[in-house]
């Protein structure tokens, strides 16, 4: 890995010029009273008159309204506009520094409520008073994500689907109706275009170091946000609309994220030492790393993760460009090219179709962790949610910060000079390294299927604990002809179970008795504990897993419906509130579950065995693959019908016997064919 000490900036020369120099070239001084009134009203024309266009410039007398006055067939001249707006930004920055927090709150606090996080903007004002570069950058990242979310809420206000990205929102004709086209152009200059300052992206993707972000741009975005609030209020008064904010994303079942132990003070102290010797850390970015550790210690978990994620991306980018021998991609791209971001670094192939070497260097466990936390749809997708303002920063969970920080520490250790790491430090970090080396995906569809299967089996195990009337009572009721059929079905299932044992992996326990839920649960636990490669799963594998997951979901729903029905009917039975027909139906249900439990277990064993061997589908020819999918979908159809028949609305318990008979015939045929192929192969 290349030395991180030699990298002095991750901004390309052109981008560095635009951000760090261009806005300082004009030395004009503007009277702040022409930019903002005494009561905090933003004078938008004093700002928009500095926006320059490539073909012609808008008239200085252009009146600002809340209607759309799009300048047709013109595009912003970003270079001239940034140069012209530089002194305006400086005036705004000096204006804010001249205010006390109380005065600022009186003049501006009201205009931040439209963002649904007014206190954040008061915090950013505090940061500007001291202009500590790391805190300014952090404030900008939080401000831009919050602004994006708020603009999305406004977009939805007028009944349109909301674009996902800030740059798309700022190009929206709907928002131009609310705020005015030139106002949208102003915002694009700062955060919405790769041709402009692009402050949001260069920070969130880990390209800009703390000292490369001028505080005056943070001040200007704070000012513009207040101005947007004023324009929005005018629009709402005119239209009588009410702005409604979308709910935040919430993380449930945080225990699924629990891969690393809780970090203590001693471990964090070692991490600080590792920062000084790790090649994973760009020296210019060291203040961000230190600030992330400090935020974690101070229980500011959202701040910790916001600071940490771009640095993980920057460190991985250094590793990516070194291993793939493309050092030029360490820098920000120009507006005509793409940035090298997480999305590309975690793919299997480079854009030139060559194999990406980063996965082999990081190794599978680390890649699985990154995919889990960043990409998988059912994972926390923490960077996406945070950077797009979808998470309540005030209630950010410690668990996520702990996992990301622990993972980051393992990368610091892995890419440190062995001779420079003390023995004591090695011992303290060793538990984290062990956890990292054996990490398995928790959010890949294959991993989620394993979890579904085990949860469904736990539900089925509860059947034995359910209250029930005596067997003698069931047998004395006339009309329960299905009793013999139920027993016959169980025998058929036992035969299929016996066949399935021959497909078990070596050294795997068996569960020949389909009625033995304990043995079946043990078998499923063992099968689900087996490692199945999830990284870069081929499309046929994912298609099969989708069907298997649907089958598992339906099985679980059947189990939950049976449990609810038995509890409810038994209580009504003991209270003698069931009518004659209801009593008869209740006893039919008790008769039916004698085979429903083993058939659900059989299906769980079947789909789990198919999952263990799921990568073999890639070897099937198209015809065999089609027939295989057709079989799985027939099993899915059976389980869907079971859900319908066992629902409280239907209660078609006798019909489940015929349904199950047909399904078992198909499963038996599939099993016979598979066994024949297995025998011929041996």
XYZ file of C-alpha atoms in Angstrom:
682
model
C 0.000 0.000 0.000
C 1.331 3.434 -0.924
C 2.420 5.716 1.883
C -0.366 7.977 3.038
C 2.167 10.644 4.066
C 2.878 11.592 0.449
C -0.724 12.592 -0.269
C -1.184 16.295 0.471
C -4.640 16.707 -1.050
C -7.375 14.562 -2.585
C -8.718 17.493 -4.596
C -7.649 17.613 -8.223
C -5.930 20.876 -9.214
C -9.048 22.223 -10.915
C -11.358 21.337 -8.018
C -8.853 22.665 -5.482
C -8.760 25.956 -7.360
C -12.554 26.245 -7.466
C -13.028 25.539 -3.756
C -9.945 27.067 -2.156
C -9.030 30.014 -4.400
C -11.687 31.096 -6.875
C -14.065 32.646 -4.350
C -11.265 34.727 -2.845
C -10.074 36.422 -6.038
C -12.454 39.388 -5.901
C -11.758 41.678 -2.977
C -14.973 43.697 -3.163
C -16.676 44.612 0.107
C -20.474 44.539 0.240
C -22.663 46.293 2.748
C -24.513 43.563 4.637
C -27.515 45.873 4.949
C -28.038 45.444 1.204
C -28.042 41.675 1.604
C -30.206 41.223 4.689
C -32.655 43.537 6.454
C -32.520 44.375 10.157
C -35.145 41.771 10.972
C -33.308 39.010 9.084
C -35.129 39.109 5.753
C -32.836 37.864 2.999
C -32.622 40.243 0.026
C -32.451 37.610 -2.674
C -31.893 39.998 -5.561
C -28.615 41.121 -3.986
C -27.501 37.485 -4.219
C -29.014 36.380 -7.511
C -27.587 39.362 -9.407
C -24.164 37.743 -8.974
C -25.235 34.551 -10.756
C -23.634 34.523 -14.206
C -24.774 32.581 -17.263
C -22.861 31.289 -20.239
C -24.961 32.938 -22.947
C -26.245 36.071 -21.259
C -26.701 37.361 -17.767
C -30.109 37.916 -16.203
C -31.122 41.491 -15.837
C -30.248 43.098 -12.512
C -33.807 44.358 -12.323
C -35.236 40.846 -12.481
C -37.799 40.699 -9.698
C -37.783 37.672 -7.426
C -41.122 35.951 -7.049
C -42.210 32.544 -5.906
C -43.297 31.656 -9.412
C -41.120 29.843 -11.903
C -39.190 32.304 -14.077
C -36.858 29.826 -15.734
C -34.230 31.382 -17.935
C -34.661 29.380 -21.100
C -31.728 27.765 -22.908
C -29.145 29.192 -20.541
C -26.813 27.464 -18.136
C -24.873 28.773 -15.187
C -21.312 29.954 -15.648
C -20.043 28.413 -12.444
C -16.562 29.900 -12.554
C -17.775 33.488 -12.919
C -20.574 32.950 -10.414
C -18.305 31.542 -7.691
C -15.855 34.376 -8.239
C -18.653 36.946 -8.062
C -20.331 35.398 -4.997
C -17.111 35.072 -3.021
C -17.326 38.567 -1.453
C -21.038 38.055 -0.694
C -20.170 34.903 1.244
C -17.480 36.787 3.151
C -19.910 39.542 4.075
C -22.434 37.019 5.353
C -19.737 35.235 7.366
C -18.606 38.480 8.994
C -22.235 39.387 9.666
C -22.821 36.141 11.544
C -19.647 36.611 13.553
C -20.889 40.004 14.643
C -24.093 38.547 16.114
C -24.624 37.014 19.509
C -26.405 33.688 19.541
C -29.457 35.365 21.062
C -29.553 37.979 18.306
C -29.082 35.310 15.631
C -31.921 33.235 17.095
C -34.265 36.235 17.159
C -33.554 37.116 13.534
C -33.259 33.681 11.924
C -34.437 30.772 14.108
C -38.011 30.959 12.813
C -36.826 30.470 9.238
C -35.149 27.136 9.976
C -38.274 25.364 11.229
C -39.166 24.256 7.706
C -36.156 21.896 7.840
C -37.629 19.995 10.814
C -34.305 20.430 12.640
C -33.968 24.100 13.538
C -31.569 23.426 16.418
C -28.981 22.043 13.995
C -28.667 25.424 12.320
C -28.194 27.119 15.665
C -25.388 24.653 16.338
C -23.780 25.492 13.001
C -23.930 29.180 13.946
C -21.986 28.353 17.122
C -19.367 26.521 15.081
C -18.861 29.529 12.834
C -17.938 31.693 15.788
C -14.776 29.665 16.351
C -14.218 28.486 12.765
C -12.523 25.228 13.759
C -12.040 23.604 10.378
C -13.102 20.075 11.366
C -16.282 21.303 13.037
C -17.075 23.555 10.070
C -16.807 20.596 7.709
C -18.970 18.468 10.014
C -21.541 21.256 10.206
C -21.630 21.490 6.417
C -22.202 17.758 6.031
C -25.069 17.810 8.508
C -26.518 21.001 7.038
C -26.522 19.709 3.445
C -28.129 16.392 4.374
C -30.828 18.147 6.380
C -31.399 20.623 3.549
C -31.800 17.788 1.066
C -34.427 16.086 3.206
C -36.332 19.326 3.713
C -36.313 20.150 -0.001
C -37.662 16.665 -0.650
C -40.514 17.335 1.763
C -41.333 20.537 -0.113
C -41.215 18.659 -3.397
C -43.765 16.150 -2.118
C -45.936 19.025 -0.938
C -47.023 19.717 -4.490
C -47.908 16.104 -5.163
C -44.932 14.857 -7.115
C -42.615 11.909 -6.596
C -39.511 13.027 -4.772
C -36.119 12.755 -6.531
C -33.573 10.910 -4.432
C -30.515 13.124 -4.921
C -29.943 16.749 -3.991
C -28.716 17.611 -7.480
C -31.980 16.285 -8.934
C -34.044 18.217 -6.425
C -32.256 21.434 -7.348
C -32.988 20.795 -11.024
C -36.667 20.189 -10.281
C -39.212 22.381 -12.034
C -41.557 21.824 -9.092
C -39.138 23.384 -6.617
C -38.502 26.217 -9.064
C -42.216 26.963 -8.789
C -41.832 27.351 -5.030
C -38.507 29.154 -4.769
C -37.762 30.554 -8.220
C -35.355 29.295 -10.866
C -32.526 31.712 -10.074
C -32.638 30.690 -6.403
C -32.225 27.081 -7.521
C -29.258 28.184 -9.603
C -27.677 29.787 -6.526
C -27.993 26.562 -4.584
C -26.552 24.543 -7.463
C -23.468 26.727 -7.380
C -22.787 25.640 -3.802
C -24.026 22.076 -3.491
C -25.942 20.768 -6.500
C -23.554 20.468 -9.418
C -20.113 18.888 -10.000
C -19.310 22.022 -12.008
C -19.731 24.236 -8.939
C -18.272 24.101 -5.453
C -20.007 20.732 -4.929
C -19.407 21.036 -1.194
C -21.732 18.227 -0.213
C -20.085 15.577 -2.365
C -16.443 16.459 -1.796
C -17.056 16.206 1.954
C -19.367 13.195 2.133
C -17.099 11.192 -0.191
C -13.962 12.015 1.768
C -12.098 14.144 -0.785
C -11.810 17.410 1.138
C -9.578 17.791 4.168
C -10.764 20.105 6.991
C -8.541 23.026 6.020
C -9.756 22.949 2.408
C -13.340 24.006 3.180
C -13.684 27.788 3.693
C -15.925 28.652 6.633
C -17.597 31.392 4.618
C -19.297 28.796 2.408
C -20.792 27.128 5.444
C -22.030 30.544 6.588
C -23.534 31.206 3.176
C -25.460 27.920 3.124
C -26.767 28.668 6.593
C -27.921 32.046 5.317
C -29.472 30.610 2.164
C -31.410 28.030 4.186
C -33.020 30.824 6.190
C -33.827 32.631 2.964
C -35.482 29.511 1.571
C -37.622 29.350 4.694
C -38.818 32.883 4.034
C -39.683 32.126 0.402
C -41.461 28.941 1.446
C -43.576 30.796 3.985
C -44.763 33.165 1.267
C -45.622 30.223 -0.974
C -47.527 28.416 1.793
C -49.535 31.528 2.625
C -50.479 31.936 -1.024
C -51.427 28.301 -1.620
C -52.783 27.421 1.859
C -50.650 24.267 1.746
C -49.266 22.723 4.937
C -45.747 21.298 4.899
C -45.630 17.728 6.237
C -42.315 16.077 7.032
C -41.626 12.462 6.184
C -40.818 10.233 9.150
C -37.196 9.394 9.806
C -35.726 5.984 9.084
C -35.555 3.943 12.277
C -33.273 1.004 12.930
C -35.013 -2.033 14.352
C -33.497 -5.220 15.754
C -30.139 -3.621 16.395
C -28.941 -6.972 17.715
C -28.557 -8.041 14.075
C -25.720 -5.516 13.830
C -23.860 -6.861 16.836
C -20.566 -8.146 15.390
C -17.939 -6.449 17.566
C -17.720 -6.090 21.353
C -18.429 -2.776 23.027
C -15.481 -0.396 22.728
C -13.911 0.734 25.994
C -11.606 3.606 26.841
C -8.494 1.444 26.586
C -9.340 0.302 23.065
C -10.084 3.855 21.939
C -6.737 4.997 23.347
C -4.968 2.332 21.297
C -6.935 3.515 18.259
C -5.531 7.021 18.727
C -2.023 5.567 18.660
C -2.786 3.486 15.587
C -3.908 6.627 13.762
C -0.343 7.890 13.919
C 1.205 4.809 12.302
C -1.481 3.416 10.006
C -1.071 3.722 6.260
C -4.841 3.604 6.002
C -5.032 7.198 7.263
C -4.202 10.068 4.958
C -2.157 12.530 7.027
C -4.187 15.458 5.738
C -7.352 13.736 7.047
C -6.020 12.938 10.524
C -8.075 15.717 12.222
C -11.284 14.045 10.994
C -10.243 10.728 12.521
C -9.387 12.341 15.836
C -12.670 14.237 15.837
C -14.576 10.978 15.185
C -12.931 9.305 18.174
C -13.665 12.332 20.337
C -17.297 12.348 19.254
C -17.627 8.668 20.169
C -16.160 9.279 23.625
C -18.603 12.159 24.108
C -21.567 9.970 23.082
C -22.161 12.083 19.958
C -22.730 8.989 17.881
C -24.226 10.612 14.786
C -21.293 13.048 14.595
C -18.879 10.148 15.023
C -20.325 8.198 12.103
C -20.695 11.260 9.851
C -17.002 12.004 10.377
C -15.937 8.383 10.101
C -17.715 7.261 6.926
C -15.933 9.674 4.537
C -12.604 8.661 6.063
C -13.332 4.982 5.579
C -14.076 5.861 1.972
C -10.872 7.883 1.638
C -8.742 5.134 3.174
C -10.322 2.458 1.009
C -9.866 4.679 -2.045
C -6.144 4.880 -1.297
C -6.048 1.096 -1.018
C -8.190 0.714 -4.158
C -6.019 2.973 -6.308
C -2.839 1.316 -5.048
C -3.935 -2.285 -5.598
C -5.509 -1.531 -8.980
C -2.591 0.657 -10.054
C -4.689 3.727 -10.870
C -3.237 6.462 -8.597
C -4.942 9.240 -10.548
C -8.315 8.041 -9.234
C -7.390 9.029 -5.708
C -8.351 12.611 -6.552
C -11.743 14.166 -7.160
C -12.903 13.821 -10.716
C -13.681 16.778 -12.909
C -17.303 17.439 -13.815
C -16.945 15.288 -16.934
C -15.899 12.145 -15.040
C -17.106 10.066 -12.105
C -15.752 10.067 -8.592
C -14.221 6.869 -7.256
C -16.652 6.110 -4.436
C -17.792 3.194 -2.285
C -20.127 2.073 -5.061
C -17.308 1.393 -7.480
C -14.734 0.238 -4.943
C -16.987 -2.575 -3.715
C -17.841 -3.972 -7.162
C -16.346 -7.125 -8.653
C -15.118 -5.512 -11.857
C -13.586 -2.160 -12.739
C -15.121 0.019 -15.428
C -12.597 -1.449 -17.905
C -13.962 -4.966 -17.162
C -10.811 -5.993 -15.300
C -11.202 -7.667 -11.902
C -11.171 -5.276 -8.967
C -8.224 -6.229 -6.739
C -9.555 -4.546 -3.596
C -11.762 -7.483 -2.487
C -8.816 -9.874 -2.522
C -6.765 -7.458 -0.413
C -9.527 -6.721 2.091
C -10.665 -10.377 2.070
C -14.204 -11.681 2.187
C -15.169 -10.881 5.827
C -14.295 -7.188 5.477
C -16.073 -6.987 2.135
C -19.141 -8.628 3.663
C -19.146 -6.075 6.482
C -18.957 -3.161 4.067
C -21.726 -4.566 1.876
C -23.869 -5.197 4.949
C -23.579 -1.699 6.369
C -23.528 0.243 3.123
C -25.271 -1.581 0.290
C -27.630 -4.437 1.078
C -31.217 -3.262 0.858
C -32.197 -4.868 4.163
C -29.110 -3.586 5.953
C -28.772 -0.215 7.681
C -27.427 1.445 4.488
C -26.004 3.895 6.913
C -24.155 6.208 4.514
C -27.156 6.628 2.210
C -29.594 7.319 5.030
C -27.272 9.728 6.836
C -26.102 11.700 3.822
C -29.657 12.145 2.550
C -30.957 13.414 5.883
C -33.182 10.403 6.564
C -32.010 9.715 10.139
C -32.869 11.557 13.322
C -29.391 12.653 14.417
C -30.607 13.337 17.950
C -31.469 9.668 18.484
C -28.671 7.963 16.593
C -27.964 4.499 18.076
C -24.670 3.829 19.815
C -24.732 0.273 18.460
C -24.134 1.392 14.875
C -21.381 3.826 15.831
C -19.704 1.116 17.906
C -19.724 -1.385 15.031
C -18.368 1.060 12.462
C -15.691 2.388 14.780
C -14.609 -1.137 15.738
C -14.387 -2.133 12.079
C -12.397 1.012 11.299
C -9.938 0.165 14.087
C -9.341 -3.265 12.547
C -8.472 -1.590 9.242
C -6.116 0.792 11.026
C -4.390 -2.213 12.578
C -4.279 -4.314 9.400
C -2.592 -1.584 7.410
C -0.132 -0.498 10.064
C 3.563 -1.268 10.140
C 3.869 -4.408 12.309
C 7.116 -3.213 13.881
C 5.473 -0.010 15.072
C 2.619 -1.695 16.922
C 3.436 -2.440 20.548
C 2.720 -5.880 22.022
C 0.231 -4.430 24.505
C -1.661 -2.714 21.720
C -1.750 -5.956 19.781
C -3.381 -7.793 22.686
C -6.031 -5.119 23.188
C -6.981 -5.064 19.516
C -6.845 -8.848 19.076
C -10.514 -9.477 20.074
C -11.635 -6.988 17.414
C -9.374 -8.597 14.818
C -10.819 -12.017 15.629
C -14.364 -10.716 15.197
C -13.444 -9.073 11.902
C -11.796 -12.198 10.502
C -14.863 -14.399 11.056
C -17.544 -11.876 10.073
C -20.381 -13.269 7.974
C -22.988 -11.272 6.157
C -26.163 -10.595 8.098
C -28.121 -8.687 5.442
C -27.486 -10.498 2.181
C -30.680 -12.273 0.956
C -29.022 -15.641 1.681
C -28.332 -14.584 5.270
C -31.841 -13.249 5.691
C -33.279 -16.541 4.434
C -31.310 -18.451 7.046
C -32.729 -16.196 9.719
C -36.250 -16.587 8.356
C -36.006 -20.379 8.395
C -34.868 -20.502 12.007
C -37.516 -18.029 13.138
C -40.199 -20.049 11.364
C -38.964 -23.255 13.021
C -39.110 -21.576 16.431
C -42.706 -20.655 15.724
C -43.563 -24.255 14.800
C -41.915 -25.525 17.988
C -44.458 -23.501 19.953
C -47.294 -25.683 18.678
C -46.525 -28.369 21.250
C -47.107 -25.883 24.041
C -50.531 -24.824 22.845
C -53.609 -25.805 24.887
C -55.860 -28.418 23.310
C -58.809 -30.658 24.029
C -58.096 -34.346 24.588
C -57.422 -36.761 21.736
C -60.313 -38.937 22.920
C -62.689 -36.035 22.462
C -61.541 -35.470 18.906
C -62.007 -39.102 17.939
C -65.556 -39.264 19.314
C -66.823 -36.501 17.049
C -68.560 -37.741 13.926
C -67.550 -36.403 10.556
C -63.778 -36.177 11.126
C -63.013 -38.580 8.304
C -59.722 -36.833 7.644
C -58.187 -38.462 10.703
C -56.936 -41.468 8.697
C -55.857 -39.263 5.817
C -53.830 -37.102 8.167
C -51.955 -40.167 9.408
C -51.323 -41.276 5.822
C -49.881 -37.867 4.974
C -47.480 -38.076 7.905
C -46.229 -41.442 6.630
C -45.630 -39.968 3.174
C -43.708 -37.106 4.706
C -41.592 -39.541 6.695
C -40.564 -41.236 3.445
C -39.611 -37.934 1.834
C -37.733 -36.907 4.974
C -35.807 -40.146 4.763
C -34.863 -39.390 1.160
C -33.748 -35.878 2.030
C -31.268 -37.289 4.546
C -29.230 -38.547 1.574
C -28.667 -34.983 0.381
C -27.302 -33.798 3.703
C -23.720 -32.507 3.728
C -21.128 -34.755 5.298
C -21.006 -34.899 9.090
C -24.476 -33.395 9.318
C -26.944 -34.682 11.878
C -30.158 -36.269 10.612
C -33.806 -35.822 11.542
C -35.558 -38.837 10.085
C -38.656 -38.435 12.219
C -40.746 -35.583 10.767
C -42.646 -35.345 14.043
C -39.497 -34.717 16.064
C -39.350 -30.941 16.067
C -36.300 -30.897 18.325
C -34.288 -32.992 15.867
C -35.519 -30.924 12.916
C -34.606 -27.678 14.631
C -31.134 -29.033 15.388
C -30.701 -30.038 11.757
C -31.790 -26.607 10.504
C -29.452 -24.879 12.939
C -26.557 -26.921 11.653
C -27.418 -26.337 8.007
C -27.883 -22.595 8.501
C -24.543 -22.375 10.268
C -22.752 -23.596 7.163
C -20.929 -20.919 5.218
C -22.444 -20.026 1.869
C -20.615 -17.516 -0.288
C -22.721 -14.375 -0.583
C -20.297 -11.928 -2.160
C -21.220 -11.129 -5.769
C -23.941 -13.777 -5.960
C -24.892 -14.530 -9.596
C -28.340 -13.589 -10.790
C -29.697 -17.184 -10.928
C -28.706 -17.649 -7.290
C -30.521 -14.491 -6.245
C -33.608 -15.469 -8.241
C -33.782 -18.810 -6.466
C -33.222 -17.222 -3.063
C -36.083 -14.791 -3.696
C -38.474 -17.710 -4.234
C -37.125 -19.632 -1.233
C -37.633 -16.575 0.959
C -41.211 -16.204 -0.186
C -41.850 -19.873 0.665
C -40.342 -19.397 4.126
C -42.432 -16.279 4.702
C -45.632 -18.116 3.825
C -44.719 -21.045 6.108
C -44.172 -18.647 8.982
C -47.498 -16.978 8.358
C -49.267 -20.346 8.398
C -47.621 -21.139 11.724
C -48.580 -17.829 13.256
C -52.167 -18.192 12.045
C -52.421 -21.683 13.513
C -51.080 -20.491 16.855
C -53.506 -17.561 16.987
C -56.484 -19.727 15.959
C -55.759 -22.485 18.475
C -55.366 -20.042 21.352
C -58.550 -18.206 20.437
C -60.681 -21.303 19.824
C -59.468 -23.101 22.927
C -60.432 -20.142 25.098
C -63.868 -20.065 23.461
C -64.122 -23.847 23.950
C -63.406 -23.661 27.670
C -65.792 -20.748 28.060
C -68.407 -22.727 26.088
C -69.071 -19.839 23.713
C -68.608 -21.846 20.491
C -71.656 -22.729 18.464
C -72.055 -26.341 17.277
C -70.568 -25.682 13.837
C -67.665 -23.736 15.362
C -66.890 -26.577 17.769
C -66.813 -29.031 14.903
C -64.535 -26.730 12.899
C -62.225 -26.324 15.888
C -61.800 -30.104 16.183
C -61.123 -30.337 12.448
C -58.374 -27.767 12.944
C -56.803 -29.844 15.719
C -56.911 -32.875 13.444
C -55.305 -30.968 10.561
C -52.355 -29.612 12.507
C -51.173 -33.191 13.049
C -49.849 -33.122 9.485
C -49.404 -29.349 9.082
C -46.555 -29.262 11.562
C -44.505 -31.994 9.849
C -45.246 -30.673 6.357
C -44.020 -27.208 7.303
C -40.902 -28.772 8.800
C -40.403 -30.818 5.646
C -40.590 -27.677 3.501
C -38.128 -25.858 5.763
C -35.654 -28.728 5.485
C -36.175 -28.831 1.721
C -35.570 -25.120 1.130
C -32.597 -25.084 3.500
C -30.953 -27.972 1.663
C -31.571 -26.137 -1.590
C -30.011 -23.041 -0.057
C -26.882 -24.904 1.054
C -26.384 -26.010 -2.559
C -27.789 -22.885 -4.185
C -24.665 -22.073 -6.181
C -25.108 -25.321 -8.127
C -27.968 -23.659 -10.033
C -25.343 -21.822 -12.069
C -24.317 -25.192 -13.563
C -27.830 -26.018 -14.772
C -28.659 -25.597 -18.419
C -31.469 -23.117 -19.182
C -34.097 -25.836 -19.510
C -33.234 -27.515 -16.215
C -33.027 -24.172 -14.490
C -36.475 -23.235 -15.771
C -37.927 -26.550 -14.543
C -36.237 -26.086 -11.182
C -37.718 -22.629 -10.725
C -41.086 -23.965 -11.820
C -40.948 -26.598 -9.065
C -39.997 -24.071 -6.400
C -42.825 -21.801 -7.492
C -45.252 -24.705 -7.206
C -44.137 -25.164 -3.592
C -44.630 -21.441 -3.114
C -48.140 -21.710 -4.555
C -48.915 -24.502 -2.096
C -47.769 -22.456 0.890
C -49.717 -19.428 -0.336
C -52.844 -21.579 -0.528
C -52.142 -22.870 2.955
C -52.054 -19.294 4.208
C -55.471 -18.704 2.665
C -57.047 -21.938 3.915
C -55.759 -21.549 7.482
C -56.766 -17.905 7.802
C -59.471 -17.006 10.349
C -61.686 -15.873 7.481
C -61.565 -19.202 5.595
C -60.981 -22.003 8.144
C -60.827 -24.613 5.369
C -59.027 -27.264 7.393
C -60.282 -30.328 5.541
C -59.269 -28.789 2.217
C -55.665 -28.583 3.408
C -55.469 -32.390 3.264
C -56.120 -32.587 -0.470
C -53.891 -29.579 -1.038
C -51.037 -31.184 0.874
C -51.451 -34.513 -0.934
C -50.871 -32.814 -4.295
C -47.882 -30.869 -2.976
C -46.262 -34.004 -1.543
C -46.562 -35.746 -4.899
C -44.591 -32.926 -6.549
C -41.983 -32.862 -3.792
C -41.609 -36.650 -3.962
C -41.165 -36.514 -7.737
C -38.538 -33.779 -7.362
C -36.767 -35.763 -4.652
C -36.777 -38.974 -6.712
C -35.278 -37.215 -9.708
C -32.637 -35.573 -7.564
C -31.743 -38.892 -5.953
C -31.423 -40.519 -9.373
C -29.035 -37.806 -10.523
C -27.061 -38.153 -7.315
C -26.696 -41.908 -7.745
C -25.683 -41.619 -11.386
C -23.055 -39.038 -10.473
C -21.502 -41.425 -7.954
